[in-house]
Amino acid sequence: MNISARNQLPGTVTSVTLGAVMAEVTVDVAGQQLVSAITRGSAESLGLKEGSRVVVIIKATEVMLGTDGA
Amino acid sequence: MSPPASRARRPQKASRSLSIGEAARAIGVSVDTLRRWERAGRIKTTRDSANRRLVSEDEVRRLGGRSISKSGTALSARNQFDGVVTAVEVWGVIALVEVQAGPHRFVSIITRDAVEELGLATGVPATATVKATSVMVARRRDPSAPAH
Protein backbone atom coordinates (compact mmCIF):
# COMPACT_ATOMS: atom_id res chain seq x y z
CA MET A 1 0.00 0.00 0.00
CA ASN A 2 1.23 3.48 -0.78
CA ILE A 3 0.53 6.05 1.87
CA SER A 4 0.96 9.81 1.89
CA ALA A 5 2.56 10.04 5.34
CA ARG A 6 6.02 11.59 5.10
CA ASN A 7 7.49 9.81 8.08
CA GLN A 8 7.84 6.06 7.77
CA LEU A 9 10.39 4.30 9.92
CA PRO A 10 10.97 0.57 9.66
CA GLY A 11 11.53 -1.19 12.96
CA THR A 12 10.97 -4.23 15.13
CA VAL A 13 8.44 -4.57 17.94
CA THR A 14 10.17 -4.92 21.30
CA SER A 15 7.08 -5.11 23.52
CA VAL A 16 3.29 -5.13 23.38
CA THR A 17 1.33 -4.29 26.52
CA LEU A 18 -2.37 -4.92 26.22
CA GLY A 19 -4.87 -2.85 28.19
CA ALA A 20 -8.65 -3.19 28.25
CA VAL A 21 -9.11 -1.01 25.16
CA MET A 22 -5.66 0.22 24.14
CA ALA A 23 -2.31 -1.38 23.53
CA GLU A 24 1.10 0.15 24.05
CA VAL A 25 3.50 -1.04 21.41
CA THR A 26 7.21 -0.29 21.67
CA VAL A 27 9.21 -0.40 18.46
CA ASP A 28 12.97 -0.29 18.05
CA VAL A 29 13.85 1.99 15.13
CA ALA A 30 17.59 1.92 14.49
CA GLY A 31 18.41 1.63 18.17
CA GLN A 32 15.88 4.14 19.47
CA GLN A 33 12.64 3.10 21.14
CA LEU A 34 9.43 4.58 19.77
CA VAL A 35 6.15 4.16 21.63
CA SER A 36 2.81 3.80 19.88
CA ALA A 37 -0.60 3.68 21.50
CA ILE A 38 -3.09 1.88 19.27
CA THR A 39 -6.29 0.05 20.03
CA ARG A 40 -6.06 -3.42 21.44
CA GLY A 41 -8.15 -4.58 18.48
CA SER A 42 -5.59 -3.20 16.00
CA ALA A 43 -2.69 -4.78 17.83
CA GLU A 44 -4.50 -8.12 17.82
CA SER A 45 -5.63 -7.99 14.21
CA LEU A 46 -2.08 -7.10 13.11
CA GLY A 47 -0.84 -9.97 15.26
CA LEU A 48 1.78 -7.71 16.83
CA LYS A 49 4.21 -9.39 19.16
CA GLU A 50 7.83 -9.06 20.14
CA GLY A 51 9.95 -9.42 17.03
CA SER A 52 7.24 -8.37 14.54
CA ARG A 53 8.70 -6.37 11.69
CA VAL A 54 6.72 -3.16 11.36
CA VAL A 55 6.77 0.30 9.84
CA VAL A 56 6.00 3.19 12.13
CA ILE A 57 4.03 5.92 10.37
CA ILE A 58 3.64 9.51 11.50
CA LYS A 59 1.88 12.29 9.61
CA ALA A 60 4.09 15.36 9.25
CA THR A 61 1.43 17.53 10.91
CA GLU A 62 1.75 15.38 14.04
CA VAL A 63 5.45 16.13 14.47
CA MET A 64 6.04 18.99 16.88
CA LEU A 65 9.38 20.74 16.96
CA GLY A 66 11.11 22.25 19.95
CA THR A 67 14.38 24.01 20.55
CA ASP A 68 16.33 24.33 23.77
CA GLY A 69 15.52 28.02 23.74
CA ALA A 70 18.73 29.09 25.42
CA MET B 1 29.00 30.47 10.54
CA SER B 2 25.48 29.27 10.09
CA PRO B 3 23.97 29.94 6.71
CA PRO B 4 20.65 31.75 6.40
CA ALA B 5 17.43 29.77 6.60
CA SER B 6 17.23 27.51 3.62
CA ARG B 7 14.27 27.92 1.36
CA ALA B 8 15.63 25.35 -1.06
CA ARG B 9 13.20 22.67 -2.16
CA ARG B 10 15.59 19.95 -1.09
CA PRO B 11 18.44 20.05 1.36
CA GLN B 12 21.88 20.02 -0.19
CA LYS B 13 23.11 16.50 -0.75
CA ALA B 14 26.64 17.56 0.08
CA SER B 15 27.39 17.51 3.77
CA ARG B 16 26.85 20.90 5.34
CA SER B 17 29.18 22.31 7.90
CA LEU B 18 28.25 23.61 11.32
CA SER B 19 30.21 25.97 13.51
CA ILE B 20 31.81 24.34 16.52
CA GLY B 21 29.16 25.92 18.77
CA GLU B 22 26.31 24.55 16.65
CA ALA B 23 27.95 21.14 16.50
CA ALA B 24 28.44 21.07 20.27
CA ARG B 25 24.77 21.88 20.85
CA ALA B 26 23.60 19.27 18.33
CA ILE B 27 25.75 16.58 19.93
CA GLY B 28 24.94 17.78 23.44
CA VAL B 29 28.46 18.46 24.68
CA SER B 30 30.39 21.62 25.45
CA VAL B 31 32.59 23.41 22.95
CA ASP B 32 35.55 22.58 25.20
CA THR B 33 34.70 18.89 24.93
CA LEU B 34 34.60 19.14 21.13
CA ARG B 35 38.01 20.82 21.13
CA ARG B 36 39.33 18.03 23.36
CA TRP B 37 37.84 15.43 21.01
CA GLU B 38 39.49 17.20 18.11
CA ARG B 39 42.91 17.05 19.79
CA ALA B 40 42.33 13.38 20.58
CA GLY B 41 41.39 12.71 16.96
CA ARG B 42 37.84 11.69 17.83
CA ILE B 43 36.24 14.29 15.59
CA LYS B 44 37.22 15.63 12.19
CA THR B 45 37.06 19.37 11.73
CA THR B 46 37.93 21.72 8.91
CA ARG B 47 38.62 25.45 8.93
CA ASP B 48 36.82 28.25 7.16
CA SER B 49 38.54 31.19 5.49
CA ALA B 50 38.69 32.97 8.87
CA ASN B 51 40.34 29.87 10.42
CA ARG B 52 37.24 29.02 12.47
CA ARG B 53 36.57 25.36 13.07
CA LEU B 54 33.79 23.72 11.06
CA VAL B 55 32.22 20.33 11.71
CA SER B 56 30.41 18.52 8.93
CA GLU B 57 26.81 17.46 9.44
CA ASP B 58 27.86 13.85 8.77
CA GLU B 59 30.36 14.08 11.59
CA VAL B 60 27.70 15.50 13.93
CA ARG B 61 25.38 12.66 12.97
CA ARG B 62 28.16 10.09 13.49
CA LEU B 63 28.63 11.38 17.03
CA GLY B 64 25.00 10.87 17.91
CA GLY B 65 23.65 14.33 17.27
CA ARG B 66 21.46 13.73 20.27
CA SER B 67 21.60 16.13 23.15
CA ILE B 68 22.33 14.67 26.54
CA SER B 69 20.91 17.52 28.58
CA LYS B 70 17.27 18.27 27.94
CA SER B 71 15.79 21.68 28.55
CA GLY B 72 14.36 20.26 31.75
CA THR B 73 10.78 20.71 30.59
CA ALA B 74 8.58 17.83 31.63
CA LEU B 75 6.41 16.75 28.75
CA SER B 76 4.15 13.74 28.59
CA ALA B 77 4.91 12.95 24.93
CA ARG B 78 6.72 9.63 24.79
CA ASN B 79 8.63 10.08 21.58
CA GLN B 80 11.37 12.64 21.34
CA PHE B 81 14.13 12.67 18.77
CA ASP B 82 16.93 15.19 19.08
CA GLY B 83 18.40 16.39 15.83
CA VAL B 84 19.39 19.27 13.64
CA VAL B 85 17.22 21.18 11.17
CA THR B 86 18.33 20.34 7.62
CA ALA B 87 15.74 22.27 5.61
CA VAL B 88 13.04 24.88 6.10
CA GLU B 89 10.52 25.65 3.37
CA VAL B 90 7.94 28.32 4.00
CA TRP B 91 4.75 28.26 1.98
CA GLY B 92 2.47 31.12 3.02
CA VAL B 93 1.39 30.55 6.61
CA ILE B 94 2.68 26.97 6.69
CA ALA B 95 6.23 25.69 6.83
CA LEU B 96 7.78 22.32 6.10
CA VAL B 97 10.78 21.60 8.29
CA GLU B 98 13.11 18.64 7.98
CA VAL B 99 15.04 17.43 11.01
CA GLN B 100 17.81 14.86 10.83
CA ALA B 101 17.87 12.93 14.11
CA GLY B 102 20.55 10.28 14.02
CA PRO B 103 19.67 7.96 11.15
CA HIS B 104 16.11 9.30 10.92
CA ARG B 105 14.81 12.20 8.91
CA PHE B 106 11.59 13.70 10.23
CA VAL B 107 9.34 15.94 8.19
CA SER B 108 7.28 18.34 10.25
CA ILE B 109 4.58 20.71 9.09
CA ILE B 110 4.16 23.64 11.42
CA THR B 111 3.08 27.24 11.08
CA ARG B 112 5.36 29.94 9.76
CA ASP B 113 4.84 31.77 13.05
CA ALA B 114 6.25 28.79 14.96
CA VAL B 115 9.29 28.66 12.67
CA GLU B 116 9.97 32.33 13.29
CA GLU B 117 9.33 32.15 17.04
CA LEU B 118 11.66 29.17 17.47
CA GLY B 119 14.25 30.61 15.08
CA LEU B 120 14.29 27.38 13.09
CA ALA B 121 16.83 27.42 10.27
CA THR B 122 19.26 24.99 8.74
CA GLY B 123 21.80 23.92 11.36
CA VAL B 124 19.64 24.77 14.40
CA PRO B 125 19.32 21.91 16.91
CA ALA B 126 15.69 20.86 17.34
CA THR B 127 13.74 18.07 18.96
CA ALA B 128 10.99 16.27 17.06
CA THR B 129 8.22 15.22 19.43
CA VAL B 130 5.30 12.90 18.70
CA LYS B 131 2.50 11.78 20.98
CA ALA B 132 2.23 8.00 21.17
CA THR B 133 -1.39 8.13 19.96
CA SER B 134 -0.20 9.83 16.74
CA VAL B 135 2.07 6.91 15.89
CA MET B 136 0.54 4.33 13.55
CA VAL B 137 1.98 0.88 13.15
CA ALA B 138 1.91 -1.12 9.92
CA ARG B 139 2.96 -4.72 9.70
CA ARG B 140 5.77 -5.39 7.24
CA ARG B 141 5.04 -8.47 5.26
CA ASP B 142 7.58 -11.18 5.76
CA PRO B 143 8.74 -11.93 2.21
CA SER B 144 9.00 -15.65 3.03
CA ALA B 145 5.50 -15.88 4.49
CA PRO B 146 2.59 -16.82 2.24
CA ALA B 147 0.12 -14.03 1.56
CA HIS B 148 -3.27 -14.35 3.19
PDB file of N, CA and C in Angstrom, chain A:
ATOM      1  N   MET A   1       0.849  -1.198   0.000  1.00  0.00           N
ATOM      2  CA  MET A   1       0.000   0.000   0.000  1.00  0.00           C
ATOM      3  C   MET A   1       0.884   1.246   0.000  1.00  0.00           C
ATOM      4  N   ASN A   2       0.531   2.202  -0.827  1.00  0.00           N
ATOM      5  CA  ASN A   2       1.225   3.476  -0.780  1.00  0.00           C
ATOM      6  C   ASN A   2       0.449   4.405   0.137  1.00  0.00           C
ATOM      7  N   ILE A   3       1.173   5.183   0.885  1.00  0.00           N
ATOM      8  CA  ILE A   3       0.530   6.054   1.865  1.00  0.00           C
ATOM      9  C   ILE A   3       1.211   7.412   1.829  1.00  0.00           C
ATOM     10  N   SER A   4       0.422   8.459   2.065  1.00  0.00           N
ATOM     11  CA  SER A   4       0.964   9.810   1.892  1.00  0.00           C
ATOM     12  C   SER A   4       1.874  10.252   3.038  1.00  0.00           C
ATOM     13  N   ALA A   5       1.803   9.588   4.170  1.00  0.00           N
ATOM     14  CA  ALA A   5       2.563  10.045   5.341  1.00  0.00           C
ATOM     15  C   ALA A   5       4.043  10.178   5.015  1.00  0.00           C
ATOM     16  N   ARG A   6       4.621  11.292   5.427  1.00  0.00           N
ATOM     17  CA  ARG A   6       6.018  11.595   5.099  1.00  0.00           C
ATOM     18  C   ARG A   6       7.000  10.832   5.969  1.00  0.00           C
ATOM     19  N   ASN A   7       6.558  10.428   7.139  1.00  0.00           N
ATOM     20  CA  ASN A   7       7.489   9.811   8.081  1.00  0.00           C
ATOM     21  C   ASN A   7       7.174   8.338   8.231  1.00  0.00           C
ATOM     22  N   GLN A   8       8.023   7.503   7.688  1.00  0.00           N
ATOM     23  CA  GLN A   8       7.836   6.058   7.774  1.00  0.00           C
ATOM     24  C   GLN A   8       9.150   5.436   8.199  1.00  0.00           C
ATOM     25  N   LEU A   9       9.146   4.844   9.369  1.00  0.00           N
ATOM     26  CA  LEU A   9      10.387   4.305   9.915  1.00  0.00           C
ATOM     27  C   LEU A   9      10.244   2.804  10.112  1.00  0.00           C
ATOM     28  N   PRO A  10      11.038   2.015   9.442  1.00  0.00           N
ATOM     29  CA  PRO A  10      10.972   0.569   9.663  1.00  0.00           C
ATOM     30  C   PRO A  10      11.592   0.206  11.002  1.00  0.00           C
ATOM     31  N   GLY A  11      11.012  -0.772  11.665  1.00  0.00           N
ATOM     32  CA  GLY A  11      11.533  -1.189  12.958  1.00  0.00           C
ATOM     33  C   GLY A  11      11.032  -2.553  13.357  1.00  0.00           C
ATOM     34  N   THR A  12      11.354  -2.927  14.594  1.00  0.00           N
ATOM     35  CA  THR A  12      10.971  -4.232  15.127  1.00  0.00           C
ATOM     36  C   THR A  12      10.298  -4.032  16.474  1.00  0.00           C
ATOM     37  N   VAL A  13       9.171  -4.698  16.678  1.00  0.00           N
ATOM     38  CA  VAL A  13       8.443  -4.567  17.938  1.00  0.00           C
ATOM     39  C   VAL A  13       9.278  -5.165  19.074  1.00  0.00           C
ATOM     40  N   THR A  14       9.428  -4.400  20.152  1.00  0.00           N
ATOM     41  CA  THR A  14      10.166  -4.920  21.304  1.00  0.00           C
ATOM     42  C   THR A  14       9.242  -5.284  22.458  1.00  0.00           C
ATOM     43  N   SER A  15       8.044  -4.684  22.493  1.00  0.00           N
ATOM     44  CA  SER A  15       7.078  -5.105  23.516  1.00  0.00           C
ATOM     45  C   SER A  15       5.669  -4.676  23.122  1.00  0.00           C
ATOM     46  N   VAL A  16       4.703  -5.457  23.577  1.00  0.00           N
ATOM     47  CA  VAL A  16       3.289  -5.131  23.378  1.00  0.00           C
ATOM     48  C   VAL A  16       2.616  -5.297  24.739  1.00  0.00           C
ATOM     49  N   THR A  17       2.051  -4.215  25.251  1.00  0.00           N
ATOM     50  CA  THR A  17       1.332  -4.290  26.524  1.00  0.00           C
ATOM     51  C   THR A  17      -0.142  -4.039  26.227  1.00  0.00           C
ATOM     52  N   LEU A  18      -0.949  -5.043  26.522  1.00  0.00           N
ATOM     53  CA  LEU A  18      -2.371  -4.922  26.216  1.00  0.00           C
ATOM     54  C   LEU A  18      -3.139  -4.386  27.413  1.00  0.00           C
ATOM     55  N   GLY A  19      -3.959  -3.346  27.162  1.00  0.00           N
ATOM     56  CA  GLY A  19      -4.871  -2.854  28.189  1.00  0.00           C
ATOM     57  C   GLY A  19      -6.274  -3.315  27.839  1.00  0.00           C
ATOM     58  N   ALA A  20      -7.270  -2.777  28.527  1.00  0.00           N
ATOM     59  CA  ALA A  20      -8.651  -3.188  28.250  1.00  0.00           C
ATOM     60  C   ALA A  20      -9.053  -2.781  26.836  1.00  0.00           C
ATOM     61  N   VAL A  21      -8.709  -1.545  26.462  1.00  0.00           N
ATOM     62  CA  VAL A  21      -9.111  -1.008  25.160  1.00  0.00           C
ATOM     63  C   VAL A  21      -7.903  -0.708  24.277  1.00  0.00           C
ATOM     64  N   MET A  22      -6.829  -0.213  24.907  1.00  0.00           N
ATOM     65  CA  MET A  22      -5.664   0.221  24.140  1.00  0.00           C
ATOM     66  C   MET A  22      -4.494  -0.733  24.327  1.00  0.00           C
ATOM     67  N   ALA A  23      -3.549  -0.606  23.418  1.00  0.00           N
ATOM     68  CA  ALA A  23      -2.311  -1.379  23.530  1.00  0.00           C
ATOM     69  C   ALA A  23      -1.143  -0.423  23.379  1.00  0.00           C
ATOM     70  N   GLU A  24      -0.114  -0.636  24.182  1.00  0.00           N
ATOM     71  CA  GLU A  24       1.100   0.150  24.050  1.00  0.00           C
ATOM     72  C   GLU A  24       2.134  -0.728  23.357  1.00  0.00           C
ATOM     73  N   VAL A  25       2.567  -0.258  22.210  1.00  0.00           N
ATOM     74  CA  VAL A  25       3.503  -1.035  21.409  1.00  0.00           C
ATOM     75  C   VAL A  25       4.821  -0.274  21.362  1.00  0.00           C
ATOM     76  N   THR A  26       5.897  -0.926  21.742  1.00  0.00           N
ATOM     77  CA  THR A  26       7.210  -0.292  21.674  1.00  0.00           C
ATOM     78  C   THR A  26       7.960  -0.879  20.493  1.00  0.00           C
ATOM     79  N   VAL A  27       8.527   0.022  19.679  1.00  0.00           N
ATOM     80  CA  VAL A  27       9.208  -0.399  18.459  1.00  0.00           C
ATOM     81  C   VAL A  27      10.637   0.130  18.488  1.00  0.00           C
ATOM     82  N   ASP A  28      11.579  -0.723  18.170  1.00  0.00           N
ATOM     83  CA  ASP A  28      12.971  -0.292  18.048  1.00  0.00           C
ATOM     84  C   ASP A  28      13.191   0.176  16.617  1.00  0.00           C
ATOM     85  N   VAL A  29      13.521   1.464  16.467  1.00  0.00           N
ATOM     86  CA  VAL A  29      13.851   1.988  15.134  1.00  0.00           C
ATOM     87  C   VAL A  29      15.318   2.425  15.168  1.00  0.00           C
ATOM     88  N   ALA A  30      16.155   1.635  14.538  1.00  0.00           N
ATOM     89  CA  ALA A  30      17.594   1.920  14.486  1.00  0.00           C
ATOM     90  C   ALA A  30      18.164   2.263  15.865  1.00  0.00           C
ATOM     91  N   GLY A  31      17.798   1.469  16.852  1.00  0.00           N
ATOM     92  CA  GLY A  31      18.407   1.628  18.172  1.00  0.00           C
ATOM     93  C   GLY A  31      17.650   2.549  19.109  1.00  0.00           C
ATOM     94  N   GLN A  32      16.666   3.268  18.588  1.00  0.00           N
ATOM     95  CA  GLN A  32      15.878   4.137  19.471  1.00  0.00           C
ATOM     96  C   GLN A  32      14.486   3.546  19.652  1.00  0.00           C
ATOM     97  N   GLN A  33      13.959   3.643  20.870  1.00  0.00           N
ATOM     98  CA  GLN A  33      12.637   3.100  21.143  1.00  0.00           C
ATOM     99  C   GLN A  33      11.572   4.139  20.812  1.00  0.00           C
ATOM    100  N   LEU A  34      10.542   3.706  20.119  1.00  0.00           N
ATOM    101  CA  LEU A  34       9.427   4.576  19.774  1.00  0.00           C
ATOM    102  C   LEU A  34       8.180   3.925  20.343  1.00  0.00           C
ATOM    103  N   VAL A  35       7.338   4.712  20.989  1.00  0.00           N
ATOM    104  CA  VAL A  35       6.146   4.160  21.627  1.00  0.00           C
ATOM    105  C   VAL A  35       4.910   4.534  20.825  1.00  0.00           C
ATOM    106  N   SER A  36       4.052   3.562  20.582  1.00  0.00           N
ATOM    107  CA  SER A  36       2.805   3.797  19.879  1.00  0.00           C
ATOM    108  C   SER A  36       1.658   3.307  20.739  1.00  0.00           C
ATOM    109  N   ALA A  37       0.608   4.104  20.800  1.00  0.00           N
ATOM    110  CA  ALA A  37      -0.604   3.681  21.503  1.00  0.00           C
ATOM    111  C   ALA A  37      -1.674   3.463  20.452  1.00  0.00           C
ATOM    112  N   ILE A  38      -2.046   2.226  20.244  1.00  0.00           N
ATOM    113  CA  ILE A  38      -3.088   1.882  19.265  1.00  0.00           C
ATOM    114  C   ILE A  38      -4.154   1.075  19.992  1.00  0.00           C
ATOM    115  N   THR A  39      -5.258   0.828  19.328  1.00  0.00           N
ATOM    116  CA  THR A  39      -6.290   0.050  20.030  1.00  0.00           C
ATOM    117  C   THR A  39      -5.823  -1.397  20.175  1.00  0.00           C
ATOM    118  N   ARG A  40      -6.370  -2.020  21.202  1.00  0.00           N
ATOM    119  CA  ARG A  40      -6.055  -3.425  21.444  1.00  0.00           C
ATOM    120  C   ARG A  40      -6.492  -4.268  20.226  1.00  0.00           C
ATOM    121  N   GLY A  41      -7.647  -3.862  19.661  1.00  0.00           N
ATOM    122  CA  GLY A  41      -8.152  -4.576  18.483  1.00  0.00           C
ATOM    123  C   GLY A  41      -7.176  -4.524  17.323  1.00  0.00           C
ATOM    124  N   SER A  42      -6.569  -3.343  17.089  1.00  0.00           N
ATOM    125  CA  SER A  42      -5.593  -3.204  16.003  1.00  0.00           C
ATOM    126  C   SER A  42      -4.371  -4.068  16.250  1.00  0.00           C
ATOM    127  N   ALA A  43      -3.884  -4.001  17.497  1.00  0.00           N
ATOM    128  CA  ALA A  43      -2.688  -4.779  17.829  1.00  0.00           C
ATOM    129  C   ALA A  43      -2.949  -6.265  17.604  1.00  0.00           C
ATOM    130  N   GLU A  44      -4.161  -6.697  17.972  1.00  0.00           N
ATOM    131  CA  GLU A  44      -4.497  -8.116  17.824  1.00  0.00           C
ATOM    132  C   GLU A  44      -4.689  -8.488  16.358  1.00  0.00           C
ATOM    133  N   SER A  45      -5.379  -7.613  15.607  1.00  0.00           N
ATOM    134  CA  SER A  45      -5.625  -7.988  14.210  1.00  0.00           C
ATOM    135  C   SER A  45      -4.334  -7.952  13.387  1.00  0.00           C
ATOM    136  N   LEU A  46      -3.381  -7.107  13.800  1.00  0.00           N
ATOM    137  CA  LEU A  46      -2.083  -7.103  13.110  1.00  0.00           C
ATOM    138  C   LEU A  46      -1.200  -8.256  13.605  1.00  0.00           C
ATOM    139  N   GLY A  47      -1.625  -8.877  14.695  1.00  0.00           N
ATOM    140  CA  GLY A  47      -0.837  -9.974  15.263  1.00  0.00           C
ATOM    141  C   GLY A  47       0.508  -9.489  15.795  1.00  0.00           C
ATOM    142  N   LEU A  48       0.509  -8.275  16.373  1.00  0.00           N
ATOM    143  CA  LEU A  48       1.780  -7.715  16.834  1.00  0.00           C
ATOM    144  C   LEU A  48       2.292  -8.435  18.057  1.00  0.00           C
ATOM    145  N   LYS A  49       3.555  -8.799  18.003  1.00  0.00           N
ATOM    146  CA  LYS A  49       4.214  -9.386  19.164  1.00  0.00           C
ATOM    147  C   LYS A  49       5.693  -9.051  19.073  1.00  0.00           C
ATOM    148  N   GLU A  50       6.409  -9.343  20.127  1.00  0.00           N
ATOM    149  CA  GLU A  50       7.830  -9.061  20.143  1.00  0.00           C
ATOM    150  C   GLU A  50       8.479  -9.694  18.911  1.00  0.00           C
ATOM    151  N   GLY A  51       9.265  -8.897  18.210  1.00  0.00           N
ATOM    152  CA  GLY A  51       9.953  -9.421  17.027  1.00  0.00           C
ATOM    153  C   GLY A  51       9.235  -9.138  15.722  1.00  0.00           C
ATOM    154  N   SER A  52       7.962  -8.685  15.777  1.00  0.00           N
ATOM    155  CA  SER A  52       7.236  -8.369  14.539  1.00  0.00           C
ATOM    156  C   SER A  52       7.954  -7.240  13.807  1.00  0.00           C
ATOM    157  N   ARG A  53       8.089  -7.418  12.505  1.00  0.00           N
ATOM    158  CA  ARG A  53       8.704  -6.371  11.686  1.00  0.00           C
ATOM    159  C   ARG A  53       7.596  -5.409  11.263  1.00  0.00           C
ATOM    160  N   VAL A  54       7.776  -4.143  11.612  1.00  0.00           N
ATOM    161  CA  VAL A  54       6.722  -3.159  11.359  1.00  0.00           C
ATOM    162  C   VAL A  54       7.299  -1.890  10.739  1.00  0.00           C
ATOM    163  N   VAL A  55       6.402  -1.045  10.258  1.00  0.00           N
ATOM    164  CA  VAL A  55       6.773   0.302   9.837  1.00  0.00           C
ATOM    165  C   VAL A  55       5.964   1.255  10.704  1.00  0.00           C
ATOM    166  N   VAL A  56       6.651   2.189  11.301  1.00  0.00           N
ATOM    167  CA  VAL A  56       5.996   3.190  12.129  1.00  0.00           C
ATOM    168  C   VAL A  56       5.693   4.390  11.231  1.00  0.00           C
ATOM    169  N   ILE A  57       4.463   4.875  11.288  1.00  0.00           N
ATOM    170  CA  ILE A  57       4.026   5.922  10.371  1.00  0.00           C
ATOM    171  C   ILE A  57       3.532   7.131  11.160  1.00  0.00           C
ATOM    172  N   ILE A  58       4.052   8.282  10.808  1.00  0.00           N
ATOM    173  CA  ILE A  58       3.643   9.514  11.500  1.00  0.00           C
ATOM    174  C   ILE A  58       3.389  10.607  10.466  1.00  0.00           C
ATOM    175  N   LYS A  59       2.198  11.156  10.474  1.00  0.00           N
ATOM    176  CA  LYS A  59       1.876  12.289   9.609  1.00  0.00           C
ATOM    177  C   LYS A  59       2.739  13.482   9.992  1.00  0.00           C
ATOM    178  N   ALA A  60       3.201  14.209   8.985  1.00  0.00           N
ATOM    179  CA  ALA A  60       4.088  15.359   9.252  1.00  0.00           C
ATOM    180  C   ALA A  60       3.429  16.405  10.148  1.00  0.00           C
ATOM    181  N   THR A  61       2.097  16.518  10.061  1.00  0.00           N
ATOM    182  CA  THR A  61       1.426  17.527  10.907  1.00  0.00           C
ATOM    183  C   THR A  61       1.362  17.105  12.370  1.00  0.00           C
ATOM    184  N   GLU A  62       1.742  15.857  12.653  1.00  0.00           N
ATOM    185  CA  GLU A  62       1.748  15.376  14.043  1.00  0.00           C
ATOM    186  C   GLU A  62       3.115  15.512  14.687  1.00  0.00           C
ATOM    187  N   VAL A  63       4.087  15.993  13.927  1.00  0.00           N
ATOM    188  CA  VAL A  63       5.448  16.126  14.469  1.00  0.00           C
ATOM    189  C   VAL A  63       5.635  17.555  14.978  1.00  0.00           C
ATOM    190  N   MET A  64       5.775  17.680  16.290  1.00  0.00           N
ATOM    191  CA  MET A  64       6.043  18.985  16.878  1.00  0.00           C
ATOM    192  C   MET A  64       7.537  19.194  16.951  1.00  0.00           C
ATOM    193  N   LEU A  65       7.958  20.444  16.844  1.00  0.00           N
ATOM    194  CA  LEU A  65       9.378  20.744  16.962  1.00  0.00           C
ATOM    195  C   LEU A  65       9.614  21.641  18.161  1.00  0.00           C
ATOM    196  N   GLY A  66      10.728  21.396  18.824  1.00  0.00           N
ATOM    197  CA  GLY A  66      11.110  22.248  19.949  1.00  0.00           C
ATOM    198  C   GLY A  66      12.581  22.558  19.868  1.00  0.00           C
ATOM    199  N   THR A  67      12.956  23.687  20.445  1.00  0.00           N
ATOM    200  CA  THR A  67      14.379  24.012  20.555  1.00  0.00           C
ATOM    201  C   THR A  67      14.676  24.197  22.037  1.00  0.00           C
ATOM    202  N   ASP A  68      15.963  24.180  22.372  1.00  0.00           N
ATOM    203  CA  ASP A  68      16.326  24.329  23.773  1.00  0.00           C
ATOM    204  C   ASP A  68      16.015  25.735  24.290  1.00  0.00           C
ATOM    205  N   GLY A  69      15.906  26.662  23.371  1.00  0.00           N
ATOM    206  CA  GLY A  69      15.523  28.025  23.742  1.00  0.00           C
ATOM    207  C   GLY A  69      16.455  28.656  24.755  1.00  0.00           C
ATOM    208  N   ALA A  70      17.743  28.536  24.479  1.00  0.00           N
ATOM    209  CA  ALA A  70      18.734  29.094  25.416  1.00  0.00           C
ATOM    210  C   ALA A  70      18.664  30.618  25.437  1.00  0.00           C
TER     211      ALA A  70
END
